[in-house]
Amino acid sequence: MTNKEKSAELVSKYVHVLSCPLCNSPLMVSNLKSLVCLNKHTFDFAKQGYVNMMTRSTNSHYDKNLFEARNQIIIESNLYVLLHEKISEVINENMNPSNDEIIILDAGCGEGSHLQRILDDCKNKTFSGVGLDISKEGIRKAASHYKKSIWLVGDLANSPLADQSCQVILNILSPANYKDFKRILVPDGLIVKVVPRSNYLKELREALFDDTDKKDYKNDETVSLFKQNFHLANIFNLSYARELNQTELTNLVQMSPLAWNSKKDDIDQFINQGFSEITVDLDILVGVNKQTKGDE
Ligand SMILES: [Zn+2]
């Protein structure tokens, strides 16, 4: 069986979770080759096993190198290990273990490593991962590395997920679409959003940016918007530093869009220091999809 057929078989088991992004009708897997909706809109499985469900063309300039670097930082350097542990703890505490199917969507999953690590840490066989990202390069890499989850190229504003199909949505250092998140989450479903705090990757930012640009910022507005959409159950602040070596610092620069416009001299100097402590400083917002009075 090819990778493509194996993925199609996996998707067949969870096809009720998906819906056509063009007409919102249910989909079915046809001949282990494509997803087809009631109106015959067709989305083919790629040979790596993902499905492209974008309904418009995009020009994402996030390239292969960025995702390779990100994969190295997450999987090899373990820079986010405490984040993964915390999120899996939150999920395990909030999910009913007797529920025989729990879908965890990573909205804006990039190359999929955060989702994979979190699923590994959860150690629960009833959890199934779905990764969604607008970047084909990211999803292609995710599908090549991680065979147990479903990988979809798609639009967060019009995601190919059915209404009330997900028990958990992860949104890690990535833009959100709360309207669509509320649609696809089950009632009382969990949303875990991770946002940077002012010291996040400060060593990188200090090296590559003018000091005058630097200012402390707070996540008040983000939290306030989040609270307008979900019941805020908890906020965790996670702050720690890890030492990265030269190769890891190179990867860190490559995975950071904020570094792309920096001067080459500044980048070289940052990388050539050999070792550096790198600070991870994040807020983890945990929300519950409460039905508001108006929805009842
Ligand atoms: Zn359709």
Short mmCIF file of C-alpha atoms and ligand atoms in Angstrom, two decimals:
data_model
loop_
_atom_site.label_atom_id
_atom_site.label_comp_id
_atom_site.label_asym_id
_atom_site.label_seq_id
_atom_site.Cartn_x
_atom_site.Cartn_y
_atom_site.Cartn_z
CA MET A 1 0.00 0.00 0.00
CA THR A 2 1.35 3.44 -0.88
CA ASN A 3 1.58 6.33 1.59
CA LYS A 4 -1.22 7.97 -0.31
CA GLU A 5 -3.50 4.93 0.09
CA LYS A 6 -2.61 4.55 3.76
CA SER A 7 -3.55 8.18 4.39
CA ALA A 8 -6.76 7.79 2.43
CA GLU A 9 -7.62 4.81 4.59
CA LEU A 10 -6.93 6.81 7.76
CA VAL A 11 -9.04 9.70 6.47
CA SER A 12 -11.91 7.27 5.67
CA LYS A 13 -12.17 6.51 9.39
CA TYR A 14 -12.56 10.21 10.22
CA VAL A 15 -14.28 11.48 7.08
CA HIS A 16 -17.33 12.58 9.12
CA VAL A 17 -15.08 15.23 10.67
CA LEU A 18 -14.51 16.90 7.30
CA SER A 19 -16.77 18.98 5.09
CA CYS A 20 -16.44 20.44 1.64
CA PRO A 21 -14.94 23.96 1.82
CA LEU A 22 -16.88 24.94 -1.32
CA CYS A 23 -20.41 23.84 -0.44
CA ASN A 24 -20.14 22.53 3.17
CA SER A 25 -21.64 19.18 2.24
CA PRO A 26 -20.22 15.91 3.64
CA LEU A 27 -17.29 14.26 1.94
CA MET A 28 -16.44 10.66 1.22
CA VAL A 29 -13.19 8.98 0.25
CA SER A 30 -13.33 7.66 -3.29
CA ASN A 31 -11.07 4.76 -4.44
CA LEU A 32 -8.43 5.69 -1.81
CA LYS A 33 -7.57 8.53 -4.18
CA SER A 34 -9.69 11.57 -3.43
CA LEU A 35 -12.27 13.20 -1.24
CA VAL A 36 -15.53 13.85 -3.05
CA CYS A 37 -18.52 15.81 -1.73
CA LEU A 38 -22.23 15.38 -2.51
CA ASN A 39 -21.88 18.01 -5.22
CA LYS A 40 -18.88 16.19 -6.73
CA HIS A 41 -16.28 18.74 -5.66
CA THR A 42 -13.10 16.65 -5.65
CA PHE A 43 -9.89 16.98 -3.65
CA ASP A 44 -7.09 14.52 -4.43
CA PHE A 45 -4.69 12.96 -1.97
CA ALA A 46 -1.11 13.98 -2.71
CA LYS A 47 1.52 11.25 -2.83
CA GLN A 48 2.78 12.21 0.65
CA GLY A 49 -0.76 11.63 1.93
CA TYR A 50 -2.09 15.12 2.57
CA VAL A 51 -5.10 16.73 0.87
CA ASN A 52 -5.08 20.22 -0.59
CA MET A 53 -8.47 21.76 0.20
CA MET A 54 -7.69 25.38 -0.59
CA THR A 55 -10.41 27.04 -2.61
CA ARG A 56 -8.29 29.95 -3.75
CA SER A 57 -4.66 30.41 -4.70
CA THR A 58 -2.22 31.89 -2.24
CA ASN A 59 1.35 33.02 -2.43
CA SER A 60 2.75 32.02 0.91
CA HIS A 61 6.46 32.83 0.95
CA TYR A 62 7.10 30.43 3.79
CA ASP A 63 9.47 28.05 2.12
CA LYS A 64 10.85 24.58 2.67
CA ASN A 65 13.90 25.82 4.58
CA LEU A 66 11.77 27.59 7.14
CA PHE A 67 9.80 24.43 7.87
CA GLU A 68 12.91 22.24 7.96
CA ALA A 69 14.47 24.66 10.46
CA ARG A 70 11.28 24.72 12.52
CA ASN A 71 11.16 20.93 12.58
CA GLN A 72 14.78 20.82 13.82
CA ILE A 73 14.12 23.37 16.57
CA ILE A 74 10.97 21.61 17.79
CA ILE A 75 12.05 17.99 17.46
CA GLU A 76 15.87 18.00 17.78
CA SER A 77 16.49 21.03 19.99
CA ASN A 78 13.39 20.51 22.10
CA LEU A 79 13.06 24.26 22.55
CA TYR A 80 9.32 23.93 23.20
CA VAL A 81 9.38 20.80 25.34
CA LEU A 82 7.77 22.47 28.38
CA LEU A 83 5.08 23.99 26.20
CA HIS A 84 4.17 20.56 24.80
CA GLU A 85 4.06 19.06 28.29
CA LYS A 86 1.83 21.82 29.60
CA ILE A 87 -0.62 21.65 26.70
CA SER A 88 -0.93 17.86 26.88
CA GLU A 89 -1.55 18.15 30.61
CA VAL A 90 -4.33 20.68 29.96
CA ILE A 91 -5.89 18.44 27.31
CA ASN A 92 -5.74 15.32 29.47
CA GLU A 93 -7.29 17.15 32.42
CA ASN A 94 -10.18 18.42 30.31
CA MET A 95 -11.08 15.46 28.15
CA ASN A 96 -13.43 12.74 29.29
CA PRO A 97 -11.44 9.49 28.97
CA SER A 98 -14.62 7.52 28.22
CA ASN A 99 -15.14 9.53 25.04
CA ASP A 100 -14.11 7.08 22.32
CA GLU A 101 -13.17 9.67 19.71
CA ILE A 102 -11.39 12.90 20.48
CA ILE A 103 -10.31 15.07 17.56
CA ILE A 104 -7.53 17.55 18.21
CA LEU A 105 -7.18 20.13 15.45
CA ASP A 106 -4.00 22.17 15.19
CA ALA A 107 -5.13 25.29 13.32
CA GLY A 108 -2.04 26.77 11.69
CA CYS A 109 0.06 23.68 12.31
CA GLY A 110 2.97 24.52 9.98
CA GLU A 111 5.10 21.40 9.55
CA GLY A 112 3.15 19.57 12.23
CA SER A 113 5.79 19.03 14.91
CA HIS A 114 3.94 20.80 17.73
CA LEU A 115 0.86 18.64 17.13
CA GLN A 116 2.91 15.45 16.93
CA ARG A 117 4.79 16.22 20.15
CA ILE A 118 1.60 17.12 22.01
CA LEU A 119 -0.14 13.92 20.87
CA ASP A 120 2.93 11.91 21.97
CA ASP A 121 2.85 13.59 25.38
CA CYS A 122 -0.90 12.97 25.82
CA LYS A 123 -0.31 9.21 25.53
CA ASN A 124 -3.96 8.59 24.79
CA LYS A 125 -4.92 6.28 21.92
CA THR A 126 -8.39 7.76 21.51
CA PHE A 127 -6.89 11.13 20.51
CA SER A 128 -6.62 11.77 16.79
CA GLY A 129 -4.77 14.70 15.27
CA VAL A 130 -5.80 16.88 12.36
CA GLY A 131 -3.32 19.49 11.16
CA LEU A 132 -4.51 22.40 9.03
CA ASP A 133 -2.33 25.05 7.44
CA ILE A 134 -2.48 27.38 4.49
CA SER A 135 1.08 26.47 3.51
CA LYS A 136 1.43 23.52 1.19
CA GLU A 137 5.16 23.25 1.98
CA GLY A 138 4.42 22.96 5.68
CA ILE A 139 1.70 20.34 5.24
CA ARG A 140 3.76 18.37 2.75
CA LYS A 141 6.53 18.10 5.34
CA ALA A 142 4.06 17.20 8.09
CA ALA A 143 2.54 14.42 5.98
CA SER A 144 5.99 13.05 5.11
CA HIS A 145 7.08 12.91 8.76
CA TYR A 146 3.96 12.03 10.71
CA LYS A 147 1.71 9.27 9.39
CA LYS A 148 -0.79 8.97 12.22
CA SER A 149 -2.49 12.34 11.80
CA ILE A 150 -4.57 13.85 9.02
CA TRP A 151 -2.92 16.75 7.18
CA LEU A 152 -4.89 19.31 5.21
CA VAL A 153 -3.94 22.40 3.25
CA GLY A 154 -6.77 24.81 3.88
CA ASP A 155 -8.01 28.19 4.87
CA LEU A 156 -8.59 29.03 8.53
CA ALA A 157 -11.44 31.33 7.53
CA ASN A 158 -13.22 28.56 5.66
CA SER A 159 -11.80 25.38 7.05
CA PRO A 160 -12.68 21.96 5.61
CA LEU A 161 -13.94 20.77 9.00
CA ALA A 162 -17.56 19.93 9.76
CA ASP A 163 -19.67 21.83 12.32
CA GLN A 164 -19.00 20.64 15.88
CA SER A 165 -16.40 18.14 14.73
CA CYS A 166 -13.49 18.89 17.08
CA GLN A 167 -13.12 18.45 20.83
CA VAL A 168 -9.91 20.49 20.99
CA ILE A 169 -8.44 23.26 18.86
CA LEU A 170 -4.79 24.22 19.24
CA ASN A 171 -3.66 27.57 17.90
CA ILE A 172 0.03 27.92 18.58
CA LEU A 173 1.87 31.14 17.72
CA SER A 174 -0.40 31.45 14.72
CA PRO A 175 -3.30 33.69 13.61
CA ALA A 176 -6.80 32.64 14.65
CA ASN A 177 -10.26 32.69 13.15
CA TYR A 178 -12.56 32.56 16.15
CA LYS A 179 -15.78 32.54 14.15
CA ASP A 180 -14.76 29.36 12.38
CA PHE A 181 -13.21 27.89 15.53
CA LYS A 182 -16.57 28.26 17.31
CA ARG A 183 -18.35 26.59 14.42
CA ILE A 184 -16.14 23.52 14.35
CA LEU A 185 -15.70 23.05 18.12
CA VAL A 186 -18.21 20.90 19.95
CA PRO A 187 -20.20 22.68 22.71
CA ASP A 188 -17.88 22.90 25.74
CA GLY A 189 -14.95 22.04 23.45
CA LEU A 190 -11.52 23.26 24.42
CA ILE A 191 -9.40 25.89 22.72
CA VAL A 192 -5.74 26.32 23.61
CA LYS A 193 -4.13 29.42 22.16
CA VAL A 194 -0.44 30.19 22.60
CA VAL A 195 0.78 33.77 22.23
CA PRO A 196 4.23 35.29 22.72
CA ARG A 197 5.05 37.44 25.74
CA SER A 198 7.49 40.33 25.71
CA ASN A 199 10.61 38.24 26.37
CA TYR A 200 9.88 35.61 23.73
CA LEU A 201 13.10 34.99 21.75
CA LYS A 202 14.42 38.27 23.16
CA GLU A 203 18.05 37.34 22.43
CA LEU A 204 17.20 36.98 18.75
CA ARG A 205 15.22 40.20 18.66
CA GLU A 206 17.86 42.18 20.53
CA ALA A 207 20.54 41.00 18.13
CA LEU A 208 18.59 41.71 14.96
CA PHE A 209 16.57 44.79 15.78
CA ASP A 210 17.24 48.31 16.70
CA ASP A 211 16.94 48.75 20.46
CA THR A 212 14.63 51.71 19.99
CA ASP A 213 12.04 49.40 18.43
CA LYS A 214 12.03 47.28 21.51
CA LYS A 215 9.21 47.76 23.91
CA ASP A 216 7.45 45.66 26.41
CA TYR A 217 4.09 44.56 25.29
CA LYS A 218 1.24 42.83 26.95
CA ASN A 219 -1.33 40.44 25.63
CA ASP A 220 -4.28 42.37 27.06
CA GLU A 221 -5.94 42.93 23.70
CA THR A 222 -5.45 39.33 22.62
CA VAL A 223 -6.91 38.11 25.90
CA SER A 224 -9.84 40.49 25.64
CA LEU A 225 -10.69 39.33 22.11
CA PHE A 226 -10.34 35.72 23.19
CA LYS A 227 -12.75 36.35 26.09
CA GLN A 228 -15.33 37.82 23.74
CA ASN A 229 -15.47 34.46 21.99
CA PHE A 230 -14.74 31.83 24.63
CA HIS A 231 -15.07 31.35 28.35
CA LEU A 232 -11.50 31.93 29.57
CA ALA A 233 -10.86 29.00 31.90
CA ASN A 234 -7.19 29.69 32.57
CA ILE A 235 -4.06 31.54 31.50
CA PHE A 236 -0.67 29.98 32.10
CA ASN A 237 2.55 31.95 31.78
CA LEU A 238 5.42 29.82 30.66
CA SER A 239 8.89 31.29 30.81
CA TYR A 240 12.22 29.50 30.54
CA ALA A 241 15.55 29.63 28.76
CA ARG A 242 17.55 26.98 26.97
CA GLU A 243 21.02 27.07 25.52
CA LEU A 244 21.23 26.57 21.77
CA ASN A 245 24.40 25.80 19.80
CA GLN A 246 25.50 27.35 16.53
CA THR A 247 23.54 24.98 14.28
CA GLU A 248 20.46 25.51 16.41
CA LEU A 249 20.87 29.29 16.32
CA THR A 250 21.05 29.06 12.51
CA ASN A 251 17.81 27.10 12.52
CA LEU A 252 16.22 29.61 14.87
CA VAL A 253 17.03 32.47 12.47
CA GLN A 254 15.72 30.48 9.50
CA MET A 255 12.40 29.69 11.16
CA SER A 256 11.79 33.30 12.21
CA PRO A 257 10.11 35.50 9.62
CA LEU A 258 11.07 38.46 11.78
CA ALA A 259 14.72 37.84 10.88
CA TRP A 260 14.26 37.93 7.14
CA ASN A 261 14.63 41.67 6.79
CA SER A 262 17.62 41.90 9.09
CA LYS A 263 21.13 42.82 8.05
CA LYS A 264 23.33 39.87 7.12
CA ASP A 265 26.10 41.14 9.43
CA ASP A 266 23.74 41.14 12.41
CA ILE A 267 22.54 37.63 11.57
CA ASP A 268 26.12 36.33 11.17
CA GLN A 269 27.16 37.88 14.46
CA PHE A 270 24.19 36.31 16.23
CA ILE A 271 24.93 32.86 14.81
CA ASN A 272 28.70 33.06 15.23
CA GLN A 273 28.55 33.59 18.96
CA GLY A 274 28.44 29.78 19.04
CA PHE A 275 26.16 29.30 22.00
CA SER A 276 23.36 31.43 23.36
CA GLU A 277 20.63 31.17 25.92
CA ILE A 278 17.29 31.57 24.19
CA THR A 279 14.23 32.64 26.13
CA VAL A 280 10.81 31.15 25.58
CA ASP A 281 8.17 33.38 27.14
CA LEU A 282 4.57 32.52 26.32
CA ASP A 283 0.99 32.87 27.46
CA ILE A 284 -1.21 29.80 27.13
CA LEU A 285 -4.87 30.79 26.95
CA VAL A 286 -7.30 27.99 27.74
CA GLY A 287 -10.87 28.59 26.66
CA VAL A 288 -14.13 26.69 26.59
CA ASN A 289 -16.68 26.95 23.79
CA LYS A 290 -19.70 27.94 25.87
CA GLN A 291 -22.99 28.39 24.08
CA THR A 292 -24.06 31.98 24.56
CA LYS A 293 -27.71 32.84 25.31
CA GLY A 294 -28.20 33.96 21.74
CA ASP A 295 -27.17 30.57 20.38
CA GLU A 296 -29.65 28.58 22.40
ZN ZN B 1 -18.72 20.56 -2.32
#
